[in-house]
């Protein structure tokens, strides 16, 4: 009985401790949110230093999303610049009704889509991603070369999706946003987002089945996966 | 392995590989330098630099076009809408009020050398004063304009729904309930002058801070944060408790006590400012409005100007009908009438562009000189596009 009481007390104590431990991250999160809010307010007031801070804090996320949306490293710098110029111009319109990151995603997606629409009306210099990888291939191990080729092939695949489907696929599958968050970014109902996701995935699968070059990529991957975690899962 | 599932597994692996890719490396320092060099103007991008070679011929073409335009019509620049106004819009601005319902969300409207009048049929009519810029921040049921620079005045049709029209300057929101008022953004200050009805001034974001209520013939001088400022005339400060729920109104003249400890420090500052007409905030400088306490208004109020304009139009129409010779044909003339009103309220100068016939102008000038506006410190100059018919 005493032991039981002791154990009960100990478990109560251990239950309490995690709560106490959680206070710190919650406080840190609150502090970060407050800091970001202040930064945004300063940006709205035209504080260049605050804008620079926002740029430094979010540039990597923006660049990653832009690259995933376009698959064109050549346009990356221009587009990242365009995104932050747009942020500078319209940060006054940010009312804090959504998270800043969601708003930033929306700005980024809009800038990329606008650039793509504009690009359709003018000739585009086709990038040769395979060639680029080939040039570096001398210094890279074989698996990295293969991986680079696969990534380039996948970008080409994504490029064949419509703008709307590609946007939701990238935001959900690659950026890890929930359909509800994606809905806020693309200003569409959640159900529409889910439908677009379904069809995007189905089209990608059809492309993988029908495209000879991609079939090779798929086979390569599956061959590699035979010894990897995927193969192990299948064998069990 | 099932062959049918191969593409799905391949897709999943491709997705996970792409997810695992690290963020792309860019020359961040260079990009930051480009961004920070001139944040308001877009720095030249790589793509633009490629086309730089085409700039000289393009400039020659633009210059030729501009010269041709100047030669064809030597008239003051009416307004600029957005980055590249279409010809039809320019023409419509010059010939009368612009249809506000056709202004899309985010449209920048910049007045040239003359007022730009924009009318939202049955709702509001606003006038952007020369060289002022406003952006349509909400074009829906609740019309909201963001005043970037300069001044605008508005006449809003009273509505059962409150705050159907608002002007934002910085973080200060000036929302109206059917009224005539003028908002001027002067550096870090927002000057509000109310001629009719009621105007609420508050921060654009939260409603937990003090609001100011300005009624007819009152004026206020506020910071861009919408929280601090001073008011004069028939105005009051609304104090809310820290939960933003209970409200208390303090009039500058009723000798109310200072806010209770339940009220926030912002409320206390706002209340003191309202009660004493004193300065709030370190960045505040005495405004022309404050200097003008106890004197005539800085400029005649909007309703007075509009009444004068109505009289002028009637007068001009009378002159036009009486002095033009055409018995049977319908004649229509469009002209810009510029009036300059002296501080004593008398009409100082009047010009018509394009000019009217000498007999019509003589008749109009004689009649217009008899018009008397309200006395003011600075007087006022304005231009109206008139359509005269007989």
XYZ file of C-alpha atoms in Angstrom:
626
model
C 0.000 0.000 0.000
C 2.780 2.353 0.928
C 4.634 1.331 -2.190
C 1.531 1.960 -4.249
C 1.106 5.386 -2.716
C 4.757 6.134 -3.316
C 4.480 5.045 -6.917
C 1.343 7.105 -7.324
C 3.054 10.174 -5.928
C 6.080 9.598 -8.116
C 3.928 9.286 -11.197
C 2.119 12.504 -10.189
C 5.472 14.203 -9.856
C 6.652 12.923 -13.231
C 3.379 14.054 -14.741
C 3.968 17.519 -13.328
C 7.524 17.811 -14.530
C 6.799 17.619 -18.250
C 4.292 20.427 -17.813
C 6.954 22.524 -16.185
C 9.374 21.578 -18.913
C 6.812 22.655 -21.501
C 6.576 26.153 -20.075
C 9.947 27.079 -21.498
C 9.233 26.243 -25.153
C 5.827 27.896 -24.892
C 7.421 31.038 -23.504
C 10.111 30.900 -26.184
C 7.443 30.538 -28.848
C 5.478 33.471 -27.449
C 8.640 35.553 -27.362
C 9.380 34.627 -30.979
C 5.858 35.561 -32.052
C 6.080 38.882 -30.210
C 9.471 39.545 -31.757
C 8.140 38.804 -35.252
C 5.111 41.019 -34.664
C 7.339 43.884 -33.592
C 9.569 43.312 -36.597
C 6.594 43.451 -38.937
C 5.298 46.621 -37.311
C 8.710 48.208 -37.789
C 8.704 47.079 -41.423
C 5.315 48.694 -41.893
C 6.764 51.930 -40.536
C 9.475 51.764 -43.214
C 12.324 50.539 -41.012
C 14.928 49.177 -43.428
C 16.812 47.285 -40.725
C 13.666 45.425 -39.737
C 13.029 44.530 -43.363
C 16.574 43.223 -43.649
C 15.954 41.072 -40.587
C 12.772 39.664 -42.127
C 14.711 38.964 -45.332
C 17.476 37.157 -43.466
C 15.042 35.097 -41.398
C 12.916 33.923 -44.304
C 15.106 34.005 -47.403
C 16.011 30.302 -47.282
C 12.346 29.248 -47.002
C 11.361 31.531 -49.859
C 14.223 30.318 -52.076
C 13.345 26.681 -51.405
C 9.682 27.205 -52.230
C 10.506 29.188 -55.381
C 12.835 26.443 -56.590
C 10.258 23.771 -55.902
C 7.579 25.746 -57.695
C 9.702 26.475 -60.762
C 12.426 23.854 -60.855
C 14.593 26.443 -62.570
C 17.695 27.432 -60.596
C 18.520 30.023 -63.250
C 15.516 32.193 -62.341
C 15.848 31.689 -58.617
C 17.701 34.857 -57.644
C 15.432 37.127 -59.668
C 12.326 35.532 -58.268
C 13.498 35.648 -54.650
C 14.239 39.318 -55.182
C 10.786 39.860 -56.689
C 9.170 38.104 -53.731
C 10.895 40.305 -51.162
C 10.175 43.449 -53.139
C 6.542 42.412 -53.130
C 6.774 41.769 -49.392
C 8.228 45.246 -48.900
C 5.435 46.827 -50.931
C 2.531 44.967 -49.399
C 3.585 44.314 -45.823
C 1.288 47.211 -44.913
C -1.606 44.998 -45.970
C -0.589 42.212 -43.582
C -3.152 42.475 -40.787
C -2.014 39.503 -38.734
C -5.184 37.573 -39.528
C -3.076 34.615 -40.625
C 0.427 33.517 -39.667
C 3.181 35.557 -41.281
C 4.612 32.414 -42.857
C 1.255 31.663 -44.500
C 1.094 35.198 -45.857
C 4.681 34.926 -47.091
C 3.867 31.632 -48.814
C 0.935 33.312 -50.517
C 3.082 36.202 -51.743
C 5.714 33.750 -52.991
C 3.216 31.548 -54.827
C 1.584 34.593 -56.436
C 4.909 36.034 -57.586
C 5.944 32.687 -59.076
C 2.611 32.201 -60.832
C 2.701 35.729 -62.221
C 6.216 35.168 -63.488
C 5.157 31.926 -65.130
C 2.197 33.588 -66.818
C 4.431 36.378 -68.096
C 7.025 33.836 -69.227
C 4.467 32.049 -71.386
C 4.263 35.097 -73.627
C 7.973 35.346 -74.288
C 10.586 32.878 -75.515
C 12.363 31.011 -72.756
C 15.898 29.743 -72.841
C 15.643 26.086 -71.981
C 17.901 25.115 -69.141
C 19.869 21.922 -69.430
C 19.875 20.536 -65.936
C 21.370 17.176 -66.918
C 24.285 18.911 -68.548
C 24.905 20.916 -65.394
C 24.933 17.804 -63.306
C 27.247 16.158 -65.846
C 29.789 18.934 -65.512
C 29.963 18.472 -61.763
C 29.770 14.741 -62.076
C 33.521 14.384 -62.208
C 33.707 15.393 -58.567
C 30.541 13.652 -57.372
C 30.002 10.063 -56.357
C 27.717 8.048 -58.655
C 24.740 7.961 -56.318
C 24.769 11.748 -56.033
C 24.851 12.041 -59.808
C 21.877 9.697 -60.052
C 20.064 11.603 -57.339
C 20.672 14.912 -59.126
C 19.296 13.402 -62.331
C 16.207 12.168 -60.530
C 15.561 15.532 -58.917
C 15.896 17.283 -62.283
C 13.551 14.727 -63.863
C 11.024 15.240 -61.104
C 11.093 18.994 -61.589
C 10.367 18.447 -65.278
C 7.498 16.229 -64.222
C 6.099 18.867 -61.873
C 6.449 21.444 -64.601
C 3.905 19.533 -66.666
C 1.221 19.951 -64.021
C -1.111 22.940 -64.217
C -0.183 25.928 -62.049
C -2.957 25.268 -59.541
C -2.184 21.588 -59.129
C 1.535 22.161 -58.924
C 1.087 24.842 -56.257
C -0.998 22.637 -53.966
C 1.205 19.598 -54.569
C 4.391 21.504 -53.736
C 2.875 23.168 -50.678
C 1.405 19.960 -49.282
C 3.770 17.201 -50.344
C 7.067 19.079 -50.333
C 6.568 21.939 -47.881
C 4.483 19.843 -45.528
C 1.552 22.263 -45.149
C -1.807 20.819 -44.170
C -4.646 21.091 -46.720
C -6.238 23.759 -44.510
C -3.047 25.821 -44.569
C -2.683 25.295 -48.321
C -6.264 26.485 -48.716
C -5.360 29.746 -46.982
C -2.283 30.213 -49.176
C -4.039 29.617 -52.492
C -7.329 31.201 -51.373
C -9.423 28.149 -52.220
C -11.732 25.900 -50.192
C -10.116 22.935 -48.452
C -12.187 20.525 -50.519
C -10.862 22.071 -53.716
C -7.332 21.740 -52.400
C -7.892 18.056 -51.649
C -9.339 17.503 -55.132
C -6.381 19.244 -56.754
C -4.009 17.144 -54.678
C -5.753 13.951 -55.751
C -5.596 14.815 -59.439
C -2.043 16.143 -59.228
C -0.878 12.882 -57.755
C -2.840 10.857 -60.297
C -1.368 12.829 -63.200
C 2.126 12.425 -61.824
C 1.626 8.679 -61.559
C 0.394 8.523 -65.153
C 3.427 10.485 -66.263
C 5.675 8.101 -64.387
C 4.015 5.159 -66.118
C 4.022 6.625 -69.613
C 7.187 8.641 -69.847
C 10.012 6.355 -70.999
C 12.733 8.503 -69.477
C 10.938 8.578 -66.171
C 10.289 4.857 -66.297
C 14.046 4.414 -66.295
C 14.285 6.747 -63.324
C 11.595 4.788 -61.511
C 13.333 1.520 -62.228
C 16.647 2.928 -61.051
C 15.028 4.081 -57.865
C 13.331 0.798 -57.258
C 16.580 -1.029 -57.906
C 18.317 1.218 -55.374
C 15.437 0.805 -52.984
C 15.823 -2.963 -53.082
C 18.671 -2.699 -50.595
C 17.252 0.314 -48.815
C 14.535 0.854 -46.241
C 11.778 0.528 -48.801
C 12.996 -2.918 -49.865
C 13.249 -4.022 -46.262
C 9.682 -2.993 -45.592
C 8.470 -4.920 -48.563
C 10.310 -8.090 -47.604
C 8.692 -8.237 -44.207
C 7.103 -6.370 -55.576
C 3.829 -5.593 -57.264
C 4.460 -3.868 -60.596
C 1.294 -1.784 -60.346
C 2.527 -0.086 -57.214
C 5.953 0.727 -58.631
C 5.055 4.230 -59.871
C 3.417 5.086 -56.552
C 6.464 3.983 -54.603
C 8.732 5.756 -57.061
C 6.672 8.923 -56.652
C 6.841 8.683 -52.870
C 10.591 8.238 -53.042
C 10.974 11.152 -55.447
C 8.916 13.309 -53.098
C 10.940 12.309 -50.068
C 14.196 12.898 -51.966
C 13.068 16.344 -52.977
C 11.942 17.082 -49.426
C 15.380 16.158 -48.172
C 17.099 18.559 -50.586
C 18.758 21.372 -48.693
C 17.783 24.988 -49.340
C 19.405 26.358 -52.494
C 22.548 28.380 -52.064
C 22.460 31.874 -53.417
C 24.747 34.850 -53.134
C 22.698 36.252 -50.272
C 24.987 39.216 -49.666
C 24.643 40.370 -53.255
C 20.893 39.848 -53.177
C 20.581 41.722 -49.876
C 22.657 44.578 -51.240
C 20.404 44.766 -54.307
C 17.287 44.745 -52.158
C 18.481 47.276 -49.630
C 20.020 49.664 -52.138
C 16.708 51.230 -53.048
C 13.844 49.384 -51.472
C 11.097 51.470 -53.014
C 12.312 51.153 -56.567
C 12.821 47.729 -58.042
C 16.541 47.213 -58.611
C 17.492 45.902 -62.037
C 17.241 42.155 -62.173
C 19.434 39.857 -64.236
C 16.606 39.453 -66.733
C 16.172 43.192 -67.045
C 19.860 43.739 -67.535
C 19.714 41.471 -70.590
C 17.199 43.832 -72.164
C 19.076 46.963 -71.156
C 20.421 47.296 -74.696
C 16.902 47.979 -75.905
C 16.470 50.871 -73.511
C 17.831 53.687 -75.711
C 15.552 53.027 -78.712
C 12.613 52.582 -76.327
C 13.382 55.903 -74.618
C 13.572 57.654 -77.990
C 10.162 56.234 -78.884
C 8.665 57.243 -75.522
C 10.126 60.752 -75.768
C 8.708 61.174 -79.274
C 5.303 59.995 -78.093
C 5.377 62.306 -75.074
C 6.351 65.282 -77.241
C 3.510 64.508 -79.602
C 1.091 64.337 -76.688
C 2.289 67.673 -75.303
C 1.886 69.318 -78.700
C -1.574 67.853 -79.264
C -3.081 68.770 -75.887
C -1.372 71.209 -73.544
C -3.530 70.481 -70.547
C -2.602 69.782 -66.937
C -1.966 66.147 -66.041
C -5.274 64.973 -64.568
C -4.445 61.793 -62.706
C -2.403 58.656 -62.725
C -4.041 55.338 -62.050
C -1.811 52.400 -61.280
C 1.506 52.023 -63.064
C 0.289 52.483 -66.618
C -3.055 54.233 -67.009
C -4.994 53.422 -70.104
C -5.921 56.201 -72.479
C -9.624 55.734 -71.904
C -9.265 56.145 -68.148
C -7.255 59.336 -68.585
C -9.907 60.731 -70.848
C -12.633 59.907 -68.378
C -10.774 61.548 -65.517
C -10.477 64.688 -67.557
C -14.130 64.764 -68.540
C -15.781 64.196 -65.146
C -15.851 62.103 -61.999
C -14.339 58.662 -62.314
C -16.579 55.697 -61.629
C -15.225 54.372 -58.330
C -16.999 51.057 -58.730
C -14.656 50.244 -61.582
C -11.526 50.739 -59.477
C -10.106 47.338 -58.653
C -8.681 46.417 -55.280
C -5.120 47.718 -54.985
C -5.515 50.447 -57.613
C -3.219 53.401 -56.939
C -4.789 56.744 -57.743
C -2.426 59.701 -57.939
C -3.713 63.185 -58.610
C -1.758 65.344 -61.016
C -1.962 69.117 -60.908
C -5.656 69.137 -60.222
C -8.225 67.427 -58.025
C -9.416 63.989 -58.995
C -13.047 63.282 -58.171
C -14.133 59.680 -57.807
C -17.732 58.742 -57.346
C -19.184 55.523 -55.993
C -22.764 55.968 -57.127
C -25.169 56.220 -54.212
C -22.427 55.644 -51.641
C -19.661 58.176 -51.603
C -17.804 60.772 -53.569
C -14.174 61.472 -52.739
C -11.787 64.075 -54.013
C -8.084 63.483 -54.144
C -6.250 66.763 -53.853
C -3.348 67.654 -56.190
C -0.310 65.343 -55.930
C -1.967 63.095 -53.352
C -1.920 59.312 -53.701
C -4.484 56.844 -52.390
C -4.818 53.104 -52.789
C -8.097 51.223 -52.892
C -7.596 48.895 -49.918
C -11.110 47.462 -49.920
C -13.463 47.880 -52.819
C -16.259 45.748 -51.429
C -19.196 46.716 -49.248
C -16.917 48.515 -46.815
C -15.026 50.882 -49.038
C -11.543 51.575 -47.648
C -8.895 53.874 -49.052
C -5.290 53.956 -47.899
C -3.926 57.481 -48.071
C -0.247 57.234 -49.019
C 0.391 60.964 -49.238
C -1.395 64.279 -49.533
C -5.038 64.886 -48.703
C -8.430 63.681 -49.686
C -11.925 64.804 -48.803
C -15.067 62.752 -48.980
C -18.811 63.091 -48.869
C -20.393 59.852 -47.767
C -24.067 59.039 -48.127
C -25.518 58.166 -44.712
C -26.117 54.462 -44.308
C -27.815 52.290 -41.700
C -24.667 50.170 -41.641
C -21.806 51.902 -39.811
C -18.347 52.403 -41.213
C -19.114 51.775 -44.859
C -16.328 54.135 -45.811
C -12.896 54.481 -44.232
C -9.579 56.124 -44.952
C -6.385 54.652 -43.541
C -3.198 56.660 -43.130
C -0.402 54.632 -41.613
C -2.046 52.658 -38.818
C -4.694 55.290 -38.264
C -8.170 54.440 -39.485
C -10.726 57.164 -40.060
C -14.123 55.526 -40.409
C -17.241 57.469 -41.207
C -20.954 57.146 -40.645
C -22.348 59.295 -43.420
C -20.464 62.559 -43.412
C -18.280 65.089 -45.151
C -14.705 65.197 -44.002
C -11.125 65.775 -45.040
C -8.062 63.682 -44.191
C -4.541 64.898 -44.772
C -1.410 62.860 -44.320
C 1.312 65.301 -43.391
C 4.573 63.495 -42.645
C 4.026 61.502 -39.471
C 0.707 63.175 -38.672
C -2.848 62.658 -39.843
C -5.059 65.726 -39.838
C -8.803 65.132 -39.879
C -11.402 67.838 -40.345
C -15.106 66.997 -40.152
C -17.738 69.216 -41.774
C -20.804 66.997 -41.396
C -21.737 63.846 -39.502
C -19.418 61.794 -37.332
C -16.020 60.238 -37.858
C -14.310 57.625 -35.681
C -10.516 57.590 -35.555
C -8.847 54.435 -34.306
C -5.913 52.111 -34.973
C -6.289 49.989 -38.100
C -5.647 46.710 -36.271
C -7.027 46.293 -32.781
C -10.164 47.859 -31.395
C -8.846 47.736 -27.836
C -7.269 51.163 -27.982
C -8.958 54.513 -27.538
C -10.971 55.815 -30.432
C -11.687 59.430 -31.087
C -15.093 60.580 -32.210
C -15.105 63.744 -34.272
C -18.401 65.451 -34.988
C -19.418 68.368 -37.141
C -16.960 71.294 -37.158
C -14.338 69.462 -35.162
C -10.829 68.513 -36.097
C -8.042 66.319 -34.852
C -4.349 65.825 -35.242
C -3.285 62.198 -34.836
C -0.147 60.105 -35.006
C 0.183 57.393 -37.654
C -0.424 54.761 -34.973
C -4.051 55.807 -34.573
C -3.689 55.840 -30.790
C -2.366 59.259 -29.942
C -3.466 62.689 -30.920
C -5.284 65.826 -29.995
C -8.802 66.942 -30.808
C -10.617 70.249 -30.963
C -14.227 71.272 -31.211
C -17.156 68.920 -30.879
C -15.061 65.781 -30.429
C -14.575 63.140 -27.760
C -12.362 60.267 -26.766
C -13.856 56.818 -26.300
C -12.144 54.934 -23.514
C -12.348 51.178 -23.314
C -11.239 48.954 -20.473
C -8.331 46.564 -20.932
C -10.671 43.888 -22.302
C -11.883 46.377 -24.860
C -15.474 45.993 -23.739
C -16.916 48.785 -21.647
C -16.792 52.215 -23.232
C -16.757 55.667 -21.722
C -16.812 58.886 -23.628
C -14.948 61.972 -22.485
C -15.637 65.338 -24.012
C -12.825 67.894 -23.973
C -15.134 70.464 -22.440
C -17.024 68.507 -19.773
C -14.156 68.474 -17.286
C -14.207 64.723 -16.872
C -11.783 63.073 -14.544
C -8.677 61.344 -15.805
C -9.045 57.663 -16.660
C -9.344 55.156 -13.853
C -6.483 52.695 -13.230
C -8.429 50.033 -15.161
C -7.718 51.858 -18.350
C -4.544 51.313 -20.299
C -1.764 53.862 -20.442
C -2.615 54.554 -24.063
C -6.124 55.443 -22.992
C -4.768 57.743 -20.330
C -2.564 59.513 -22.824
C -5.380 59.806 -25.310
C -7.732 61.151 -22.658
C -5.290 63.726 -21.393
C -4.661 64.818 -24.932
C -8.341 65.123 -25.563
C -8.983 67.038 -22.372
C -6.124 69.436 -22.635
C -5.577 69.597 -26.379
C -2.011 68.871 -25.352
C 0.702 67.030 -27.208
C 0.907 63.281 -27.021
C 4.076 61.408 -27.904
C 7.555 62.786 -28.244
C 7.498 63.018 -32.042
C 4.572 65.409 -32.068
C 4.993 68.905 -33.421
C 2.309 71.558 -33.206
C 0.252 71.424 -36.369
C -1.394 74.130 -38.365
C -4.667 72.913 -36.935
C -3.473 73.429 -33.404
C -2.014 76.812 -34.182
C -5.356 77.735 -35.639
C -7.306 77.161 -32.418
C -9.790 79.981 -31.957
C -9.288 81.241 -35.468
C -11.155 80.544 -38.716
C -10.575 77.076 -40.208
C -7.488 76.444 -42.270
C -9.603 76.069 -45.405
C -13.330 76.421 -46.120
C -15.143 73.172 -45.326
C -16.062 70.774 -48.096
C -19.804 71.389 -47.874
C -19.215 75.133 -48.247
C -17.058 74.539 -51.304
C -19.611 72.177 -52.808
C -22.410 74.688 -52.213
C -20.277 77.327 -53.965
C -19.638 74.956 -56.856
C -23.365 74.286 -57.226
C -24.062 78.049 -57.341
C -21.234 78.512 -59.843
C -22.611 75.786 -62.112
C -26.092 77.343 -62.054
C -24.598 80.724 -62.800
C -22.489 79.411 -65.647
C -25.354 77.502 -67.155
C -27.410 80.708 -67.071
C -24.641 82.646 -68.823
C -24.159 79.851 -71.346
C -27.848 79.706 -72.195
C -28.178 83.459 -72.415
C -25.034 84.270 -74.350
C -24.757 81.519 -76.972
C -26.569 81.754 -80.257
C -28.368 78.596 -81.166
C -32.063 78.404 -81.258
C -32.678 74.867 -82.314
C -29.504 72.787 -81.887
C -28.416 71.245 -78.608
C -24.981 72.623 -77.673
C -22.705 71.029 -75.093
C -19.351 72.342 -73.860
C -16.908 70.826 -71.374
C -14.460 73.035 -69.501
C -12.322 73.008 -66.375
C -13.168 75.856 -64.001
C -10.356 76.794 -61.574
C -11.395 78.977 -58.672
C -9.081 80.605 -56.176
C -10.765 81.730 -52.962
C -9.073 84.356 -50.787
C -8.913 83.986 -46.963
C -11.732 86.511 -46.617
C -13.987 84.183 -48.636
C -14.098 86.245 -51.817
C -13.295 84.768 -55.210
C -9.802 85.927 -56.128
C -9.358 84.467 -59.616
C -11.335 82.301 -61.990
C -10.034 80.640 -65.140
C -11.566 78.315 -67.690
C -9.572 75.702 -69.593
C -10.341 75.400 -72.465
C -11.613 78.970 -72.536
C -15.279 79.753 -73.119
C -16.558 82.392 -75.485
C -15.662 85.965 -74.370
C -19.260 86.965 -73.676
C -19.928 83.808 -71.632
C -16.692 84.254 -69.664
C -17.418 87.917 -68.917
C -20.881 87.007 -67.691
C -19.514 84.165 -65.556
C -16.696 86.214 -64.012
C -19.071 89.012 -63.020
C -21.400 86.512 -61.337
C -18.685 84.401 -59.719
C -17.055 87.436 -58.097
C -20.251 87.884 -56.110
C -19.940 84.422 -54.551
C -18.696 84.427 -50.959
C -17.162 81.396 -49.255
C -16.470 80.874 -45.549
C -13.522 82.831 -44.140
C -10.412 80.724 -43.656
C -6.726 81.123 -42.883
C -5.295 79.962 -46.175
C -8.171 80.246 -48.585
C -8.527 77.485 -51.136
C -8.039 76.730 -54.812
C -9.873 74.002 -56.628
C -10.840 72.900 -60.105
C -14.057 71.345 -61.333
C -14.796 69.893 -64.733
C -18.111 71.317 -65.907
C -20.454 70.174 -68.607
C -22.536 73.090 -69.913
C -25.548 72.445 -72.130
C -28.283 74.462 -73.717
